[in-house]
Coordinates of C-alpha atoms in Angstrom, one line a residue:
X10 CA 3.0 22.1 9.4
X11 CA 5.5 20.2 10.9
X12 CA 8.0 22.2 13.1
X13 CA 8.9 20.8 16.6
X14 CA 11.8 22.4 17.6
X15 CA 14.8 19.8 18.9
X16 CA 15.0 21.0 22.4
X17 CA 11.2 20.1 22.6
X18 CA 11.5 16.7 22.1
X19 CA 14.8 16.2 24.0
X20 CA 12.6 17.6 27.0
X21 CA 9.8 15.3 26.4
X22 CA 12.0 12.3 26.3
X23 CA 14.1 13.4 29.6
X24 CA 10.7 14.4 31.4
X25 CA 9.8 10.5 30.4
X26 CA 13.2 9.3 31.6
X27 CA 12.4 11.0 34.9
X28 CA 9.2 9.4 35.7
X29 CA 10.9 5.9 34.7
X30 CA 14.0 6.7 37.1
X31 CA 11.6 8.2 39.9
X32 CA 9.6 4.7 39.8
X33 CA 12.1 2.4 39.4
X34 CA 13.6 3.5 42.7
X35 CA 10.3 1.7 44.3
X36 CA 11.5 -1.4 43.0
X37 CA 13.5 -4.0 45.6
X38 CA 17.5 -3.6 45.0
X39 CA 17.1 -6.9 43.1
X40 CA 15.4 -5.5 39.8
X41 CA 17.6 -4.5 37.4
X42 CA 16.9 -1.5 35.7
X43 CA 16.3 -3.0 32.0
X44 CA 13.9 -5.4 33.6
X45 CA 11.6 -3.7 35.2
X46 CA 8.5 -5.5 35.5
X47 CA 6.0 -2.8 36.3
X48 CA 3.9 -3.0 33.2
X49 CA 3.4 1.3 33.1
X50 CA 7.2 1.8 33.5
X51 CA 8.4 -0.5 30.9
X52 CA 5.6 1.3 28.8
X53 CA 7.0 4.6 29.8
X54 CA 10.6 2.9 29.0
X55 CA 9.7 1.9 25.5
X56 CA 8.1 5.4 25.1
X57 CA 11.4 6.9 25.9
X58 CA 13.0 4.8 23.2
X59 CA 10.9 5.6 20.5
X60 CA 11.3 9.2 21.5
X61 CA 14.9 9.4 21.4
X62 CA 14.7 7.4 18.5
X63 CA 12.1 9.8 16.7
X64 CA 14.5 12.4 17.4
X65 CA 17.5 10.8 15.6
X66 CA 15.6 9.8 12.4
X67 CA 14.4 13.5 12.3
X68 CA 17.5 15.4 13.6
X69 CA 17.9 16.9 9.6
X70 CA 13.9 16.8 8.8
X71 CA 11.7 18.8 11.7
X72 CA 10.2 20.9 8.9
X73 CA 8.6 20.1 6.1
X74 CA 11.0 19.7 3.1
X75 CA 11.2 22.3 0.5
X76 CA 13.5 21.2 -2.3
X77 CA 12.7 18.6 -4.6
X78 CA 16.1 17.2 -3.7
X79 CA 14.3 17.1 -0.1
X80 CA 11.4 15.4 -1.0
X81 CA 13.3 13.4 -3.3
X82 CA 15.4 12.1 -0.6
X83 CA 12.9 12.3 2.3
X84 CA 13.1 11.4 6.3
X85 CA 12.9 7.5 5.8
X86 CA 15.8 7.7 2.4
X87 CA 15.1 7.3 -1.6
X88 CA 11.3 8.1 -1.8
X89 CA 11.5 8.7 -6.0
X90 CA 13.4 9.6 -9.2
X91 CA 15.9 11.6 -9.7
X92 CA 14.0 14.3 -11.1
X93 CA 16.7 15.9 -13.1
X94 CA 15.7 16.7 -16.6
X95 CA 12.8 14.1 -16.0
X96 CA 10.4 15.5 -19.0
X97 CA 13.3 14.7 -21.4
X98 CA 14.4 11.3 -20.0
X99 CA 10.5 10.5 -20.1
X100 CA 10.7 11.3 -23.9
X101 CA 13.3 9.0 -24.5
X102 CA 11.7 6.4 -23.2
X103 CA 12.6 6.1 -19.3
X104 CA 9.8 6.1 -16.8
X105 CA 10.4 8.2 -14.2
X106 CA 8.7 8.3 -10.9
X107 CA 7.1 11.8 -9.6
X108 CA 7.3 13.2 -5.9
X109 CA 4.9 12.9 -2.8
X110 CA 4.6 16.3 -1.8
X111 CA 2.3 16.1 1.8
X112 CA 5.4 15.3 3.9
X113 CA 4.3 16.3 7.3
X114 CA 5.7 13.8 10.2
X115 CA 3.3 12.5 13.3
X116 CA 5.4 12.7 17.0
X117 CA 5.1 11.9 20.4
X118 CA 4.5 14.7 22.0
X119 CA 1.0 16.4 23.2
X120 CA 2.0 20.0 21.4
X121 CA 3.2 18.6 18.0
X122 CA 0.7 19.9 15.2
X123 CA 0.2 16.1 14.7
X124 CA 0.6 13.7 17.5
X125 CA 0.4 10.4 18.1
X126 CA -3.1 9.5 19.0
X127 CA -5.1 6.0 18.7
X128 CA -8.4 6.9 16.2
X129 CA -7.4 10.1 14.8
X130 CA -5.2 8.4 11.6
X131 CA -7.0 7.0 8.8
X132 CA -5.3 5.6 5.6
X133 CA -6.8 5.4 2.1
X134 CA -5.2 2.9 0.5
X135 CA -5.5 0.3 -3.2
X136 CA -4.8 -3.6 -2.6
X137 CA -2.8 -3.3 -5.9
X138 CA -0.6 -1.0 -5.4
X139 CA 2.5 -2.0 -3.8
X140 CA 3.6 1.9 -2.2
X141 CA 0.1 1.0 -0.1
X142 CA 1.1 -2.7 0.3
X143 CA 4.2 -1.7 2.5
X144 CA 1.9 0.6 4.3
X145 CA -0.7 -1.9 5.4
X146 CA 1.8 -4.2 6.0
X147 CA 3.9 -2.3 8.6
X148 CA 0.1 -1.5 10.0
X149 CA -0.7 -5.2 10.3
X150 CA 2.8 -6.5 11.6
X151 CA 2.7 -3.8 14.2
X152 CA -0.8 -4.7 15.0
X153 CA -2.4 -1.0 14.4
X154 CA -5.5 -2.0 13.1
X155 CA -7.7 -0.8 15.8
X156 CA -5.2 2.1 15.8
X157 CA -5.2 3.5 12.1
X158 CA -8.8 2.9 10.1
X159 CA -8.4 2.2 6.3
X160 CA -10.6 2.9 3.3
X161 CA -9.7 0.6 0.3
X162 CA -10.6 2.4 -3.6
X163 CA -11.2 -0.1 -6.2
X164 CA -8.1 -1.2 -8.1
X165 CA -9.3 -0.2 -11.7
X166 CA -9.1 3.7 -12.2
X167 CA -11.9 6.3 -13.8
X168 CA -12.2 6.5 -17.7
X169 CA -12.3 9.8 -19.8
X170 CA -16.4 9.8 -19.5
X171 CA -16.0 10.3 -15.7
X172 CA -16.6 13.5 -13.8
X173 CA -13.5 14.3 -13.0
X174 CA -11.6 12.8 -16.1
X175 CA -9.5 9.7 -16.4
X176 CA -7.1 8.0 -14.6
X177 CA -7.8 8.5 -10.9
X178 CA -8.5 6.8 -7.8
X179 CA -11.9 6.2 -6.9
X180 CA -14.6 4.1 -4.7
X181 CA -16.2 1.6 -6.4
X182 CA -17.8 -0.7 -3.0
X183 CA -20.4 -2.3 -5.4
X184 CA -17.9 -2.5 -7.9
X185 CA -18.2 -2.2 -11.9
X186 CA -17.8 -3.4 -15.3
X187 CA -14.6 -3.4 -16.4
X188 CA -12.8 -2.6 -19.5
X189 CA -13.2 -6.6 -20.7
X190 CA -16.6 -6.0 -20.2
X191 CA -17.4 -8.1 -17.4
X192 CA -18.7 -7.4 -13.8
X193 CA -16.6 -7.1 -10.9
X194 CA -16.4 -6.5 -7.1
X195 CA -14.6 -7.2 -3.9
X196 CA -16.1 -7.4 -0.8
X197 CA -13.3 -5.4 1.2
X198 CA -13.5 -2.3 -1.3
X199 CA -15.0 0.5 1.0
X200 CA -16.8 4.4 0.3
X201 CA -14.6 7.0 1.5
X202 CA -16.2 6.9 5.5
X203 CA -14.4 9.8 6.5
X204 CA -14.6 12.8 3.6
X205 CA -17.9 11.0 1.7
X206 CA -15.7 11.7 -1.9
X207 CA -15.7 9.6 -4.8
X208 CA -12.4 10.3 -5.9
X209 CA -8.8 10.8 -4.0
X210 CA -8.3 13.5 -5.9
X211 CA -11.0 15.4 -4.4
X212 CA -10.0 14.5 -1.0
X213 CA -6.7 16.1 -1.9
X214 CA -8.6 18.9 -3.3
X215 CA -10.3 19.4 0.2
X216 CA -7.4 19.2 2.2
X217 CA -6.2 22.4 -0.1
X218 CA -4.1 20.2 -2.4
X219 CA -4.3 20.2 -5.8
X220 CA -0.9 18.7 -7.6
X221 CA -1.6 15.5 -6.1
X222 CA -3.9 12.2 -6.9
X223 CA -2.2 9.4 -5.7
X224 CA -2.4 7.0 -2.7
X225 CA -1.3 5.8 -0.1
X226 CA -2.6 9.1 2.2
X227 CA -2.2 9.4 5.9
X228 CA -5.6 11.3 6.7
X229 CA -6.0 13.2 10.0
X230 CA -9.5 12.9 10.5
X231 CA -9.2 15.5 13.6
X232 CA -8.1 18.6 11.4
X233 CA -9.1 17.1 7.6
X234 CA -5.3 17.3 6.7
X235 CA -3.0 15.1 4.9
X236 CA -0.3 14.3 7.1
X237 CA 1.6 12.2 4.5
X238 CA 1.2 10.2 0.6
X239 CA 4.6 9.5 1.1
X240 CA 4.5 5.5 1.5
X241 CA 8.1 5.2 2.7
X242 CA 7.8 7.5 5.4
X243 CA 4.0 6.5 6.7
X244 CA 5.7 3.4 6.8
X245 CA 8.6 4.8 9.2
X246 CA 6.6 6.3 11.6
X247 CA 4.2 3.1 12.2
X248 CA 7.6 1.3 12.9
X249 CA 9.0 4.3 15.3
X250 CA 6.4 6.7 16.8
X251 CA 3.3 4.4 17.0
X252 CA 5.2 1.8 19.0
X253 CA 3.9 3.8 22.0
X254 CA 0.5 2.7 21.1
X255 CA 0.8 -1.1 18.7
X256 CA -0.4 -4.0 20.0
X257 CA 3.3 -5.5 18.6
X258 CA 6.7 -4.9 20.5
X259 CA 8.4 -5.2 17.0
X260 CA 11.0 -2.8 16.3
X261 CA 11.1 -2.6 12.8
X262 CA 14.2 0.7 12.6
X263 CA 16.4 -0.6 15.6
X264 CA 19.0 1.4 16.5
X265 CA 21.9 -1.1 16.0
X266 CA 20.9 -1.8 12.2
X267 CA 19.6 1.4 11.1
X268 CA 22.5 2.0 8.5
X269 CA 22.5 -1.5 7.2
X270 CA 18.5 -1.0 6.6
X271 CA 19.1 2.7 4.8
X272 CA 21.5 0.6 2.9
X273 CA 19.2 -2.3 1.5
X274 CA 16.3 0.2 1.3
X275 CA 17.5 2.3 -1.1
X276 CA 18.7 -0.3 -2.8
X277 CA 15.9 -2.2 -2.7
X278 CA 13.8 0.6 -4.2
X279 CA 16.7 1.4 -7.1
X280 CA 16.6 -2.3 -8.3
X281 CA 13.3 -4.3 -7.3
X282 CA 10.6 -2.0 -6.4
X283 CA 10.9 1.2 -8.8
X284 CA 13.1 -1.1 -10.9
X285 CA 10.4 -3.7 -12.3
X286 CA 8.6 -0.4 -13.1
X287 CA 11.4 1.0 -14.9
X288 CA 11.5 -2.3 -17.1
X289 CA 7.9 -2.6 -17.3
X290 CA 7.0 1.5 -18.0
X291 CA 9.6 2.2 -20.6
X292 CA 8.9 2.8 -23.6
X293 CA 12.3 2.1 -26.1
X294 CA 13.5 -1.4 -26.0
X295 CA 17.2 -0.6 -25.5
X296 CA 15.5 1.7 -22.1
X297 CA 13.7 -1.5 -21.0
X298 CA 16.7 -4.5 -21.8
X299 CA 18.7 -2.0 -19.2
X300 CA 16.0 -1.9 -16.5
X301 CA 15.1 -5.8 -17.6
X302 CA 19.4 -6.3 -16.5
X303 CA 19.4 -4.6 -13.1
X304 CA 15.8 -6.0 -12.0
X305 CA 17.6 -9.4 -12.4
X306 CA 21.0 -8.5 -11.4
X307 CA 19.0 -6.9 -8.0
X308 CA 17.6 -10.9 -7.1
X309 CA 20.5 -12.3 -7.9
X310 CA 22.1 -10.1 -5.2
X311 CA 19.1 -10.3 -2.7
X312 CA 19.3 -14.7 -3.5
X313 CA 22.8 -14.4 -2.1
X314 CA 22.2 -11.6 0.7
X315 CA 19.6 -14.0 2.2
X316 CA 22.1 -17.1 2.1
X317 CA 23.3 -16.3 5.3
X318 CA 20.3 -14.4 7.5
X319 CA 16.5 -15.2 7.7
X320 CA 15.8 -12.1 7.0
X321 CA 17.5 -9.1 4.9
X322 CA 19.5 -7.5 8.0
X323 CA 19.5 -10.1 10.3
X324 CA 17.4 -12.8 12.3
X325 CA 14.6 -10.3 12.6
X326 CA 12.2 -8.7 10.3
X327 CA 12.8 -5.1 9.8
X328 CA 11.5 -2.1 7.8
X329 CA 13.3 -3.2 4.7
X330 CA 11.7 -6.8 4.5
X331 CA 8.3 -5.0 4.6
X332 CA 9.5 -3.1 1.8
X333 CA 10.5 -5.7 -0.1
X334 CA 7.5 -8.3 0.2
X335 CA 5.6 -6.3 -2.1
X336 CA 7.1 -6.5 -5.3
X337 CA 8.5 -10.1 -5.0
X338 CA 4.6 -10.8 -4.1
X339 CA 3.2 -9.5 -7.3
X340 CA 6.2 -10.9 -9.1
X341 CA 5.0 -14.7 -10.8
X342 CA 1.6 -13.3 -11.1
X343 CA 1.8 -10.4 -12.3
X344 CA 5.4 -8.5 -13.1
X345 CA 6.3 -11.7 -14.9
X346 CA 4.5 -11.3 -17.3
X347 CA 2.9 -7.5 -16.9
X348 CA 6.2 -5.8 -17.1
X349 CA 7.8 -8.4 -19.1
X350 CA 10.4 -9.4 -16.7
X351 CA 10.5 -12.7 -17.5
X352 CA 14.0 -14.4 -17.6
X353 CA 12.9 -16.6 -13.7
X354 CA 10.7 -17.3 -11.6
X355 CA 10.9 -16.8 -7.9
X356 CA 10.5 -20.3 -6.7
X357 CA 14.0 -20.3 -9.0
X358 CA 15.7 -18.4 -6.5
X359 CA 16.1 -20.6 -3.5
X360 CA 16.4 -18.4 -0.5
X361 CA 14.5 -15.6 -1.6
X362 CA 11.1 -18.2 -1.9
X363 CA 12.4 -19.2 1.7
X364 CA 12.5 -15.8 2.6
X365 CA 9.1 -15.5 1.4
X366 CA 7.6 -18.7 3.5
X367 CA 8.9 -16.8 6.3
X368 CA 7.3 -14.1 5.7
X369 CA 4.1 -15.3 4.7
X370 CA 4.0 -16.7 8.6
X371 CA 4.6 -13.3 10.7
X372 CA 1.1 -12.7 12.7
X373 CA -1.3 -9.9 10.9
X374 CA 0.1 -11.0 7.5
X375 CA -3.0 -13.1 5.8
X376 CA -5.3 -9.9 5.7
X377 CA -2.6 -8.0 3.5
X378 CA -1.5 -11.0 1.4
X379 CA -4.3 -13.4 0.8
X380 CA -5.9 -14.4 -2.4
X381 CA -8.3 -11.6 -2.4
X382 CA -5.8 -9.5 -2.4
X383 CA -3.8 -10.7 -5.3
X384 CA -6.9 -10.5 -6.9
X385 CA -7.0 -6.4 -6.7
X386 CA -3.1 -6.9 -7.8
X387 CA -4.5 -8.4 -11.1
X388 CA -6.7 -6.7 -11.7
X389 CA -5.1 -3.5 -11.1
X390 CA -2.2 -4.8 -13.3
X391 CA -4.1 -6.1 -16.4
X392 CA -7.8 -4.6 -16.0
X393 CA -7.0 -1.5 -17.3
X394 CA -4.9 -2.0 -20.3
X395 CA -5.1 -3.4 -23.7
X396 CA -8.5 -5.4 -23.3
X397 CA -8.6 -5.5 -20.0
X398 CA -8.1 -9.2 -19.9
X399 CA -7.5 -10.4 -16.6
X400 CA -5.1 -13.5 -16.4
X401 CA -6.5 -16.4 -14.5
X402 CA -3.7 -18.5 -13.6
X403 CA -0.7 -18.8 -12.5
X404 CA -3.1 -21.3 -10.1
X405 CA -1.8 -21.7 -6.8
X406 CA -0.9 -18.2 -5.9
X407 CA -0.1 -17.0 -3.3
X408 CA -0.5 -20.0 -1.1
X409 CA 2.5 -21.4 -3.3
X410 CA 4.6 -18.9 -1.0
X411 CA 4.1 -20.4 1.9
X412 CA 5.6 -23.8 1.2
X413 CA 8.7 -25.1 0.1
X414 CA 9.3 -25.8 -3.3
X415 CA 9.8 -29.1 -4.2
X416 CA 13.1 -28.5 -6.1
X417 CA 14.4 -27.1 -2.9

């Protein structure tokens, strides 16, 4: 569905640069050109930028990717696995990851099957799972709440006695009993306002998908279509193409850094994000002690790589900070001792708990990492295996995060 030709977009963005040109020459001789101060032509300006930039970070994607390679590898770098000879490596004991395949890509520009419009996106999202985490947290930072609506499913998933079988998504607003047999609810889990369905799956289903069930979706509530359930690049296009429209003059993708941030995405995703899974998933010990290695090895690298900058590419927060907060937030409460990582703590790496303190303060953040939410995280985690048992500790989580430790 996504097919905007090149030479469209290169005309958008010099039709854009025109108008800025033709109004800047109403300006006295005095104001330079990158300081305009009329509020619609730095507006126009910016909208030029992310234009130009759109057209860069989508110069080898402009249709929808066909190849699992493609999708594999996606507009916004690693989105998965390796999906080589995945049902085999699964048997010996590896997890491996499958593929978002809604990839469709929202631009700026009124003919593009989906374009950038304030009302029309809606994300259905769950509070413990980190691929949604990123999501809402590029939302928040680049203040598109009133932008992009949200639906939030319940973070424990549907048993074999359901409808529609086990292990899916679904809205629970009044909440539930869960599997250790007690009641519980949280006030920001939602219906599905938009489709009215009890399960993601069926709003794949109505959208004429039918291999899919998982979440984070991009929802176009104009057409009823999936734009994207790739987290990675929903996450892209909040920090590029809905700049015209955020409330945030962040740049999360800037032009200067973007191969440093490709860089520390990917391997970011390899050994933190996809990596605690890989420990915490497997099923042979000699599968997890390798994955339980590189997790550790990965913060060891990050402690260091955060010696010298506040943030992971530089002195400003950028797409890859936002895609690591996730997993380092669920890490003490949750991966230590869910997925068995357990050799540290974070508050034993010095600049990474820093790190987090500094992130913890960026405006929009409380909504999307507040107690509540850890809550889901646990819950999500530890409700639905074994017993169900939910931990109750570690206590002070995750205020802890915002505070220096006192070893420090």
């Amino acid at each position: 569905m996504h097919s905007v030709a090149t030479k469209t977009i290169h005309y958008n963005s010099t039709r854009i640069l025109s108008t800025i040109l033709a109004a800047s020459t109403l300006l006295p001789p005095s104001s330079a050109f990158l300081r305009l101060s009329s509020p619609h032509i730095r507006r126009q300006q910016r909208r030029f930028n992310t234009t130009t930039r759109t057209l860069n970070i989508m110069s080898d994607t402009s249709k929808k990717p066909r190849t699992t390679e493609a999708l594999v590898k996606g507009a916004a770098g690693l989105t998965t696995d390796d999906q080589a000879n995945a049902e085999k490596r699964r048997k010996e004991g590896e997890f491996v990851r499958g593929v978002s395949t809604a990839r469709n890509w929202i631009e700026d520009t009124e003919d593009a099957p989906f374009p950038v419009a304030s009302g029309r996106y809606h994300l259905y999202v769950a509070y413990n799972c980190p691929w949604c985490h990123r999501v809402l947290l590029g939302r928040a930072i680049q203040g598109l709440e009133d932008v992009v609506s949200v639906d939030v499913l319940f973070p424990t998933r549907s048993t074999d006695d359901e409808p529609l079988g086990a292990n899916l998504w679904k809205f629970e607003k009044d909440g539930q009993v869960g599997q250790n047999g007690k009641f519980v609810s949280f006030p920001s889990c939602t219906v599905d306002t938009v489709m009215g369905k009890k399960y993601v799956k069926e709003v794949y289903q109505a959208a004429g998908i039918d291999d899919q069930k998982s979440v984070p979706i991009l929802f176009d509530k104009q057409t009823k279509q999936i734009v994207s359930n790739e987290s990675a690049e929903i996450l892209r296009m909040f920090g590029t193409v809905f700049q015209t429209i955020s409330t945030q003059t962040l740049d999360l993708y800037p032009e200067e850094n973007r191969a440093k941030i490709d860089e520390v995405n990917d391997f970011v995703y390899k050994a933190i994000a996809n990596g605690a899974y890989k420990a915490g998933f497997s099923s042979k010990q000699e599968v997890y002690e390798t994955a339980y290695a590189s997790f550790f090895d990965g913060l060891d690298k990050l402690d260091d790589m955060l010696s010298s900058s506040k943030f992971l590419v530089g002195e400003s927060v950028t797409e890859a900070d936002i895609r690591l907060f996730p997993p380092l937030f669920r890490f003490d409460p949750v991966y230590h001792s869910r997925f068995k990582l357990n050799k540290k703590l974070l508050w034993e790496y010095k600049n990474i708990w820093r790190w987090m303190g500094d992130m913890m303060a960026l405006p929009g953040m409380e909504p999307v990492s507040n107690e509540e939410y850890l809550q889901h995280c646990k819950q999500g985690y530890f409700g639905r295996t074994g017993n169900g048992t939910v931990p109750v500790g570690p206590p002070g989580y995750p205020e802890a995060y915002k505070h220096k430790h006192w070893s420090h």
